[in-house]
Coordinates of C-alpha atoms and ligand atoms in Angstrom, one line a residue:
M22 CA 121.5 91.4 85.4
L23 CA 119.9 88.1 84.6
F24 CA 121.6 84.6 85.0
K25 CA 121.0 81.1 83.7
P26 CA 119.6 79.1 86.5
E27 CA 122.5 76.6 86.3
K28 CA 124.8 79.6 87.1
L29 CA 122.9 80.4 90.2
K30 CA 125.2 78.6 92.5
I31 CA 125.0 80.6 95.7
K32 CA 128.4 80.8 97.3
D33 CA 127.9 83.6 99.7
Q34 CA 126.5 82.1 102.8
R35 CA 124.4 85.1 103.7
M36 CA 122.5 84.2 100.4
K37 CA 121.2 80.9 101.8
S38 CA 117.7 80.2 102.7
F39 CA 116.6 81.1 106.1
I40 CA 113.1 79.3 105.9
D41 CA 112.7 76.1 107.7
S42 CA 109.4 74.8 107.1
D43 CA 109.4 72.3 109.9
E44 CA 110.1 75.0 112.2
L45 CA 107.2 77.2 111.0
W46 CA 104.7 74.3 111.1
G47 CA 106.1 73.4 114.5
F48 CA 105.0 76.9 115.8
I49 CA 101.6 76.5 114.1
N50 CA 100.9 72.9 115.3
N51 CA 102.1 73.6 118.9
A52 CA 100.0 76.7 119.2
R53 CA 97.1 76.3 121.8
P54 CA 95.3 79.6 121.7
T55 CA 93.3 80.4 124.9
K56 CA 91.3 83.5 125.5
E57 CA 93.7 84.9 127.8
G58 CA 96.7 84.1 125.7
V59 CA 95.3 85.8 122.6
R60 CA 94.3 88.8 124.6
N61 CA 97.7 89.0 126.1
I62 CA 99.3 89.0 122.7
I63 CA 97.0 91.6 121.3
A64 CA 97.9 93.7 124.4
K65 CA 101.6 93.4 123.7
S66 CA 101.1 94.5 120.1
L67 CA 98.9 97.5 121.3
D68 CA 101.9 98.4 123.7
K69 CA 103.9 98.8 120.5
Q70 CA 106.0 95.6 120.6
R71 CA 106.6 93.3 117.6
L72 CA 105.2 89.8 118.0
T73 CA 107.2 86.7 117.8
L74 CA 106.8 83.7 115.6
E75 CA 105.3 81.8 118.4
E76 CA 102.8 84.5 119.2
T77 CA 102.0 85.1 115.7
A78 CA 101.2 81.2 115.4
M79 CA 98.7 81.7 118.4
L80 CA 96.9 84.3 116.4
V81 CA 96.6 82.3 113.1
Q82 CA 95.4 79.5 115.1
A83 CA 92.6 81.4 116.9
S84 CA 89.5 80.4 115.1
D85 CA 86.9 81.1 117.8
P86 CA 84.7 83.8 116.3
E87 CA 84.9 85.9 119.4
L88 CA 88.8 85.9 119.3
V89 CA 88.8 86.5 115.7
E90 CA 86.6 89.6 116.3
E91 CA 89.0 90.6 119.0
I92 CA 92.0 90.4 116.7
K93 CA 90.3 92.5 114.2
Q94 CA 89.4 95.0 116.8
G95 CA 92.9 95.0 118.0
A96 CA 94.2 95.8 114.5
K97 CA 91.7 98.6 114.4
S98 CA 92.7 100.1 117.7
L99 CA 96.3 99.8 116.8
K100 CA 95.6 101.8 113.7
E101 CA 93.6 104.4 115.4
K102 CA 96.1 104.7 118.2
V103 CA 99.2 104.8 116.1
Y104 CA 98.6 105.8 112.5
G105 CA 95.6 108.1 112.4
Q106 CA 93.4 108.5 109.3
R107 CA 95.9 108.8 106.4
I108 CA 96.2 106.5 103.3
V109 CA 98.8 106.8 100.7
L110 CA 97.9 106.6 97.0
F111 CA 99.9 105.2 94.2
A112 CA 99.5 103.7 90.7
P113 CA 101.0 100.6 89.3
L114 CA 102.6 101.2 85.8
Y115 CA 103.4 98.0 83.7
I116 CA 106.3 98.5 81.5
G117 CA 106.6 95.2 79.7
N118 CA 105.1 91.7 79.8
R119 CA 107.8 89.7 78.2
C120 CA 108.8 87.0 80.6
I121 CA 111.0 83.9 80.5
N122 CA 109.4 82.1 83.5
K123 CA 106.6 79.8 83.7
C124 CA 104.7 80.9 86.9
A125 CA 101.5 78.6 86.8
Y126 CA 99.4 81.6 88.2
C127 CA 100.5 84.5 85.9
G128 CA 99.2 85.6 82.6
F129 CA 102.6 86.7 81.6
K130 CA 104.2 83.2 81.7
S131 CA 106.3 82.4 78.7
T132 CA 104.0 79.5 77.5
N133 CA 100.9 81.7 77.3
K134 CA 100.4 82.3 73.6
A135 CA 97.1 84.0 74.1
I136 CA 98.8 87.1 75.4
K137 CA 100.1 90.1 73.3
R138 CA 103.7 90.7 74.3
I139 CA 104.4 94.5 74.7
T140 CA 107.3 96.6 76.0
L141 CA 106.4 100.3 76.3
T142 CA 108.6 102.4 73.9
N143 CA 110.0 105.6 75.3
E144 CA 107.2 107.7 73.8
E145 CA 104.5 105.3 75.0
L146 CA 106.1 105.4 78.6
V147 CA 105.9 109.1 78.5
A148 CA 102.3 109.0 77.4
Q149 CA 101.4 106.7 80.3
V150 CA 103.1 108.9 82.7
Q151 CA 101.5 112.0 81.5
A152 CA 98.1 110.4 81.7
L153 CA 98.9 109.4 85.4
E154 CA 100.1 112.9 86.2
D155 CA 97.0 114.4 84.6
A156 CA 94.9 112.3 87.0
G157 CA 96.7 113.6 89.9
H158 CA 99.2 110.8 90.7
K159 CA 102.6 111.6 92.3
R160 CA 103.8 108.0 93.3
L161 CA 104.1 105.1 90.9
I162 CA 105.4 101.6 91.0
L163 CA 106.9 100.3 87.8
V164 CA 106.2 96.6 86.9
Y165 CA 108.2 94.4 84.8
G166 CA 108.2 90.8 83.5
E167 CA 111.5 88.8 83.9
H168 CA 113.2 89.0 80.7
P169 CA 116.9 89.8 79.4
T170 CA 115.4 93.1 77.8
Y171 CA 114.5 94.2 81.2
D172 CA 117.9 94.3 82.7
A173 CA 119.2 96.8 85.4
K174 CA 120.1 99.4 82.8
F175 CA 116.8 99.2 81.2
I176 CA 115.0 99.6 84.5
A177 CA 117.2 102.4 85.6
D178 CA 116.4 104.1 82.2
T179 CA 112.6 103.8 82.6
V180 CA 112.8 105.2 86.2
R181 CA 114.8 108.2 84.9
T182 CA 112.4 108.8 82.2
V183 CA 109.4 108.6 84.6
Y184 CA 111.1 111.2 86.9
S185 CA 111.7 113.5 83.8
V186 CA 108.1 113.7 82.7
R187 CA 106.1 116.8 83.4
S188 CA 102.4 117.4 82.4
G189 CA 101.0 120.7 83.4
P190 CA 101.6 121.0 87.3
G191 CA 102.0 117.2 87.3
E192 CA 105.2 115.3 88.2
I193 CA 106.2 111.9 89.7
R194 CA 108.0 112.3 92.9
R195 CA 108.6 108.7 94.0
V196 CA 109.1 105.7 91.7
N197 CA 109.1 102.2 93.3
I198 CA 109.8 98.9 91.4
N199 CA 108.5 95.6 91.3
A200 CA 110.8 93.4 89.1
A201 CA 112.7 90.3 89.1
P202 CA 115.7 89.7 91.5
M203 CA 119.0 91.1 90.4
D204 CA 122.7 90.5 91.5
I205 CA 124.5 93.1 93.6
D206 CA 125.9 95.2 90.8
G207 CA 122.3 95.2 89.1
F208 CA 120.8 96.7 92.3
R209 CA 123.7 99.3 92.5
I210 CA 122.6 100.5 89.0
I211 CA 119.0 100.7 90.0
K212 CA 119.8 102.5 93.2
D213 CA 121.7 105.2 91.3
A214 CA 118.3 105.9 89.3
K215 CA 116.9 107.0 92.8
I216 CA 114.3 104.5 93.1
G217 CA 112.0 104.5 96.2
T218 CA 111.2 100.9 97.4
Y219 CA 112.2 97.7 95.5
Q220 CA 109.5 95.0 95.8
V221 CA 110.2 91.2 95.3
F222 CA 107.4 88.9 96.5
Q223 CA 108.4 85.3 97.4
E224 CA 105.0 84.2 96.3
T225 CA 105.2 81.1 98.7
Y226 CA 107.5 80.6 101.5
H227 CA 106.9 76.9 101.2
E228 CA 109.7 75.4 99.1
E229 CA 107.9 72.2 97.8
T230 CA 104.9 74.3 96.7
Y231 CA 107.2 76.9 95.2
A232 CA 108.7 74.2 93.1
K233 CA 105.2 73.0 91.8
V234 CA 104.1 76.5 90.6
H235 CA 107.3 77.7 89.0
L236 CA 107.7 75.4 86.2
G237 CA 110.5 77.1 84.3
G238 CA 113.0 80.0 84.0
I239 CA 115.2 81.8 86.6
K240 CA 112.3 82.0 89.0
R241 CA 112.5 78.3 89.7
N242 CA 115.4 79.0 92.0
F243 CA 113.8 79.4 95.5
E244 CA 117.0 80.8 97.1
W245 CA 117.9 83.3 94.4
R246 CA 114.4 84.7 94.9
L247 CA 114.3 84.5 98.8
T248 CA 117.7 86.4 99.2
A249 CA 116.9 89.0 96.4
L250 CA 116.4 91.7 98.9
D251 CA 119.5 90.8 100.8
R252 CA 121.4 91.5 97.7
A253 CA 119.5 94.7 97.5
Q254 CA 120.6 95.8 101.0
E255 CA 124.2 94.7 100.1
A256 CA 123.9 97.1 97.1
G257 CA 122.7 99.9 99.4
I258 CA 119.0 99.7 98.9
D259 CA 117.6 99.6 102.4
D260 CA 113.9 100.3 101.4
V261 CA 112.6 97.0 100.2
G262 CA 109.1 95.4 100.1
I263 CA 108.3 91.8 100.6
G264 CA 105.1 89.8 99.8
A265 CA 103.3 86.5 99.6
L266 CA 100.8 85.5 96.9
F267 CA 98.0 84.1 99.0
G268 CA 96.3 81.1 97.4
L269 CA 99.3 79.1 96.6
Y270 CA 99.7 77.4 99.9
D271 CA 98.3 77.4 103.5
W272 CA 97.6 81.1 104.5
R273 CA 98.9 80.4 108.0
F274 CA 102.1 79.3 106.8
E275 CA 102.6 82.2 104.5
V276 CA 101.9 84.7 107.3
L277 CA 104.7 83.0 109.4
G278 CA 106.8 83.1 106.4
L279 CA 106.4 86.9 106.2
I280 CA 107.3 87.5 109.7
R281 CA 110.3 85.1 109.5
H282 CA 111.5 87.2 106.5
T283 CA 110.9 90.3 108.6
N284 CA 112.8 88.9 111.5
H285 CA 115.7 88.1 109.2
F286 CA 116.0 91.5 108.0
E287 CA 116.0 92.9 111.4
A288 CA 118.7 90.5 112.5
V289 CA 121.0 91.0 109.7
Y290 CA 120.4 94.5 108.6
N291 CA 119.0 96.2 111.7
V292 CA 115.9 97.3 109.8
G293 CA 112.8 95.4 108.7
P294 CA 111.3 95.6 105.2
H295 CA 109.5 98.9 104.4
T296 CA 106.3 97.3 103.3
I297 CA 104.5 93.9 103.2
S298 CA 102.1 93.0 100.3
F299 CA 99.6 90.3 100.4
P300 CA 98.1 89.9 97.0
R301 CA 95.4 87.2 96.6
I302 CA 95.3 85.1 93.5
Q303 CA 93.0 86.5 90.8
Y304 CA 91.8 85.0 87.5
A305 CA 94.5 85.2 84.9
S306 CA 94.8 84.0 81.4
E307 CA 95.8 80.3 81.4
L308 CA 95.7 80.4 85.3
N309 CA 96.8 76.9 86.2
I310 CA 96.9 76.1 90.0
S311 CA 95.1 73.9 92.4
K312 CA 92.3 75.5 94.2
S313 CA 92.9 73.9 97.4
H314 CA 94.5 76.8 99.1
L315 CA 92.6 79.7 97.8
V316 CA 91.9 82.1 100.5
S317 CA 88.4 83.0 101.4
D318 CA 87.3 86.7 102.2
E319 CA 87.0 85.6 105.9
H320 CA 90.5 84.2 106.1
F321 CA 91.9 87.0 104.1
T322 CA 90.5 89.8 106.3
R323 CA 91.7 88.0 109.3
L324 CA 95.1 87.5 108.0
V325 CA 95.5 91.3 107.3
A326 CA 94.6 91.9 110.9
I327 CA 97.0 89.5 112.3
L328 CA 99.9 91.0 110.0
R329 CA 99.1 94.3 111.4
L330 CA 99.4 93.2 115.0
A331 CA 102.5 91.1 114.2
V332 CA 104.5 93.7 112.7
P333 CA 102.9 97.0 113.9
Y334 CA 105.6 99.2 112.3
T335 CA 105.7 97.9 108.9
G336 CA 103.8 99.5 106.0
L337 CA 100.9 97.4 104.5
I338 CA 100.0 97.6 100.9
L339 CA 96.6 96.7 99.6
T340 CA 95.9 96.6 95.9
A341 CA 92.9 96.8 93.4
R342 CA 93.2 93.0 93.2
E343 CA 90.5 93.1 95.9
P344 CA 87.1 94.4 95.4
G345 CA 85.9 97.8 97.1
S346 CA 84.1 96.0 100.0
I347 CA 87.2 94.0 101.1
R348 CA 89.3 97.1 100.6
D349 CA 87.0 99.2 102.8
E350 CA 87.2 96.6 105.8
I351 CA 90.9 96.0 105.5
M352 CA 91.8 99.8 105.3
Q353 CA 90.4 99.9 109.0
F354 CA 93.3 97.6 110.1
G355 CA 95.9 100.1 109.3
V356 CA 96.8 99.6 105.6
S357 CA 99.0 102.4 104.7
Q358 CA 98.9 102.4 101.0
I359 CA 96.4 101.6 98.3
D360 CA 96.3 102.1 94.4
G361 CA 93.7 104.2 92.9
G362 CA 92.6 104.5 89.3
T363 CA 94.5 101.3 88.5
N364 CA 94.9 100.0 85.0
I365 CA 97.2 97.0 84.6
E366 CA 96.9 96.7 80.9
L367 CA 100.1 97.5 78.9
G368 CA 99.5 101.1 77.8
G369 CA 96.1 101.2 79.3
Y370 CA 96.2 104.6 81.2
S371 CA 96.2 106.7 78.0
K372 CA 93.4 105.1 76.4
K373 CA 90.5 107.4 76.2
D374 CA 87.7 104.8 77.0
Q375 CA 88.6 103.0 80.0
A376 CA 86.0 100.4 79.7
E377 CA 87.8 99.5 76.2
A378 CA 91.1 99.6 78.2
Q379 CA 90.2 96.5 80.3
D380 CA 91.6 93.8 77.9
I381 CA 92.5 90.4 79.6
D382 CA 94.7 89.7 76.6
L383 CA 97.1 92.4 77.8
E384 CA 96.7 92.0 81.5
Q385 CA 98.6 89.9 84.0
F386 CA 95.5 89.1 85.9
Q387 CA 92.0 90.6 86.4
I388 CA 91.5 93.5 88.9
N389 CA 88.3 94.0 90.9
D390 CA 88.5 97.7 91.7
S391 CA 88.6 99.9 88.5
R392 CA 87.3 103.0 90.0
S393 CA 88.9 106.2 89.0
L394 CA 91.5 108.0 91.3
N395 CA 88.9 110.7 91.8
E396 CA 86.2 108.2 92.7
I397 CA 88.6 106.6 95.4
M398 CA 89.5 110.2 96.6
D399 CA 85.8 111.1 97.1
E400 CA 85.3 107.8 98.9
L401 CA 88.3 108.2 101.2
I402 CA 87.2 111.8 102.1
E403 CA 83.7 110.7 102.7
H404 CA 84.9 108.3 105.2
D405 CA 87.2 110.8 106.9
Y406 CA 90.5 109.3 105.6
I407 CA 93.0 112.0 104.4
P408 CA 94.2 110.7 101.0
S409 CA 98.0 111.5 100.9
F410 CA 100.5 111.6 98.0
C411 CA 103.4 112.5 100.4
T412 CA 106.9 111.7 99.4
S413 CA 108.6 113.9 101.9
C414 CA 110.5 111.3 104.1
Y415 CA 112.1 109.7 101.1
R416 CA 113.2 113.1 99.6
R417 CA 114.4 114.4 103.1
G418 CA 116.4 111.2 103.7
R419 CA 114.3 110.2 106.6
T420 CA 114.2 106.5 105.6
G421 CA 112.5 103.8 107.7
E422 CA 109.6 106.3 108.0
H423 CA 107.0 103.6 109.0
F424 CA 109.3 102.7 112.0
M425 CA 109.4 106.5 112.8
E426 CA 105.7 107.0 112.4
F427 CA 105.4 104.1 114.8
S428 CA 108.1 104.7 117.4
V429 CA 109.0 108.5 117.3
P430 CA 106.6 110.4 119.5
G431 CA 104.8 113.1 117.6
F432 CA 106.2 112.2 114.2
I433 CA 102.8 111.7 112.5
K434 CA 101.5 115.0 114.0
R435 CA 104.7 116.7 112.9
F436 CA 105.3 115.3 109.4
C437 CA 102.7 112.7 108.1
Q438 CA 99.4 114.4 108.7
P439 CA 100.4 118.0 107.7
N440 CA 102.1 116.5 104.5
A441 CA 98.9 114.5 103.7
M442 CA 97.0 117.7 104.0
L443 CA 99.4 119.7 101.7
T444 CA 99.3 117.1 99.0
L445 CA 95.6 116.7 99.3
A446 CA 95.3 120.5 99.0
E447 CA 97.6 120.3 95.9
Y448 CA 95.2 117.5 94.3
L449 CA 92.2 119.7 95.1
E450 CA 93.6 122.7 93.3
D451 CA 94.9 121.1 90.3
Y452 CA 92.8 118.0 89.5
A453 CA 89.7 117.6 91.6
P454 CA 86.1 118.4 90.2
A455 CA 84.1 121.1 92.2
A456 CA 82.3 118.7 94.3
T457 CA 85.4 116.9 95.5
K458 CA 87.3 120.2 95.9
E459 CA 84.5 121.3 98.3
K460 CA 84.5 118.1 100.4
G461 CA 88.2 118.0 100.4
Y462 CA 88.5 121.5 101.8
L463 CA 85.9 120.7 104.5
L464 CA 88.0 117.7 105.6
I465 CA 91.2 119.9 105.8
Q466 CA 89.2 122.5 107.9
K467 CA 88.0 119.7 110.1
K468 CA 91.3 118.3 110.7
L469 CA 92.8 121.7 111.4
D470 CA 90.2 122.4 114.0
E471 CA 91.2 119.2 115.7
M472 CA 94.8 120.3 115.8
E473 CA 96.4 122.1 118.9
K474 CA 96.6 125.9 118.1
D475 CA 100.3 126.1 118.1
S476 CA 102.9 127.3 115.7
S477 CA 103.0 124.2 113.7
R478 CA 99.3 124.5 112.9
A479 CA 100.0 128.1 112.0
D480 CA 102.9 127.0 109.8
L481 CA 100.5 124.5 108.2
I482 CA 97.8 127.0 107.5
G483 CA 100.5 129.3 106.0
K484 CA 101.6 126.6 103.5
I485 CA 98.1 125.6 102.6
E486 CA 97.4 129.2 101.7
Q487 CA 100.5 129.1 99.5
V488 CA 99.2 126.1 97.8
K489 CA 96.0 127.8 97.0
A490 CA 98.0 130.7 95.7
G491 CA 99.9 128.4 93.2
K492 CA 103.0 127.2 95.1
R493 CA 103.6 123.5 94.8
D494 CA 105.7 120.6 96.5
L495 CA 105.6 122.3 100.0
Y496 CA 106.4 119.6 102.7
F497 CA 107.6 119.3 106.2
Ligands
SAM24 N1 108.0 89.5 87.2 C1 108.4 89.9 88.4 C2 108.2 88.9 89.4 O1 107.6 87.8 89.2 O2 108.6 89.1 90.6 C3 107.6 91.2 88.9 C4 106.3 91.5 88.3 S1 105.0 90.3 88.7 C5 104.2 90.9 87.4 C6 104.4 91.0 90.3 C7 103.5 90.2 91.2 O3 102.1 89.9 90.6 C8 104.1 88.8 91.4 O4 105.1 88.8 92.3 C9 102.9 88.1 91.8 O5 102.9 88.0 93.2 C10 101.6 88.8 91.3 N2 100.7 87.9 90.5 C11 101.1 87.2 89.6 N3 100.0 86.5 89.0 C12 99.0 86.9 89.9 C13 97.5 86.5 89.9 N4 97.0 85.6 89.0 N5 96.8 87.1 90.8 C14 97.4 88.0 91.7 N6 98.5 88.4 91.7 C15 99.3 87.9 90.8
SF4_25 FE1 106.9 86.3 84.7 FE2 106.5 87.6 87.2 FE3 104.5 86.7 85.9 FE4 106.2 85.0 86.9 S1 104.9 86.5 88.0 S2 105.3 84.7 84.8 S3 108.0 86.1 86.6 S4 105.7 88.3 85.1

């Protein structure tokens, strides 16, 4: 449901801003990181405790290279200790780029006349989903501009269509959404279509900067956006994703904003966000922002390590906005999901020639990692990561899985790793070229050899044999 900005008078007290920028700057400016202090904070995180705003501020202020290295090492140890070597893969699918807003950083802004406006028809949507299924994808995130055409019913219909498409052995088992904020009734309509996660990025938690970069349309309303996922929670969607667009304002402030947002959810709904995203500004058609806060690679990798330590049990999503080299480093900090074979051009997945498919006139911004899904799979396998297409928790009703992965002893061993191996085996059977198949099964064997020889392992081996014999969608 879309509203006129003047109608967005928020009466419900729970829908008021919970960000106090003086308070956040106070934490940053008062932080005096010492070696001992930073080491204690890292140790607290490794002891599986979430960090406070004050402690997170100490980490963002620690600029001594030795301490920065310790923070990064801390994030790596946490990943190794808790999460193991799985990476979940997904693909973004752009449904429509019509938009009434004027976000200075985005190629879809309403004033951009250079861009072709497209909304996929039902047939085009089906063709895109078939192409994604044919590549081996099982998890998608659907992306929409903000426009009256893309109301809750439209979004729910596209979700249902995506779930209904079958191409050979392919099917999409989880559909996440990145779209404009709705009212509570709108979120209910979308929930009924059985979405996975609903993402809304605040872009910047700094209200003044927010006003400077959102020059028109509904998105100008800071509070309406900030409380979007509260309305989602009220509508029963407890699986939500937050994010900040790094490069609009000081990265240290945005990190604290994300932690404040997380605390808010925990305090009010007793559950943190499912995921945090940290897109960094990329070149876009008619990009019009000040360059003063653009985030360097060095600061970017540092901030992801800090987020990992600050909220050890929240999923972290890294996208193809980042080049392969940065992705490789950041994945070691416990990123839980990456996209693969990404094409953000409207209708781009079904084009035969992928080089021809990268057309900035149809894209929201430029991506920096355009490797195919199989190239990414190859690379992950070579680096000993188990690529996973698992959708088990969501379908078994085990919500809050990141929290469980983190806090329930043996959860990863019982569910995540075996499910990753089963979905990898499916991919190897149905989509992988011979060389990937060989490497993939060697990795599966290696991981089986590392497991305790108990009944769960025997169960898993039995299920892998069933996948080889043609059974699909087996999970724990
Ligand atoms: N229109 C909806 C909205 O604004 O929330 C959802 C889709 S929007 C296309 C998804 C996200 O893309 C935005 O929230 C923003 O963080 C990100 N984005 C926009 N322009 C970008 C750019 N130039 N570089 C990187 N990310 C960008
Ligand atoms: Fe529209 Fe979203 Fe782009 Fe803003 S970020 S112009 S709302 S598509």
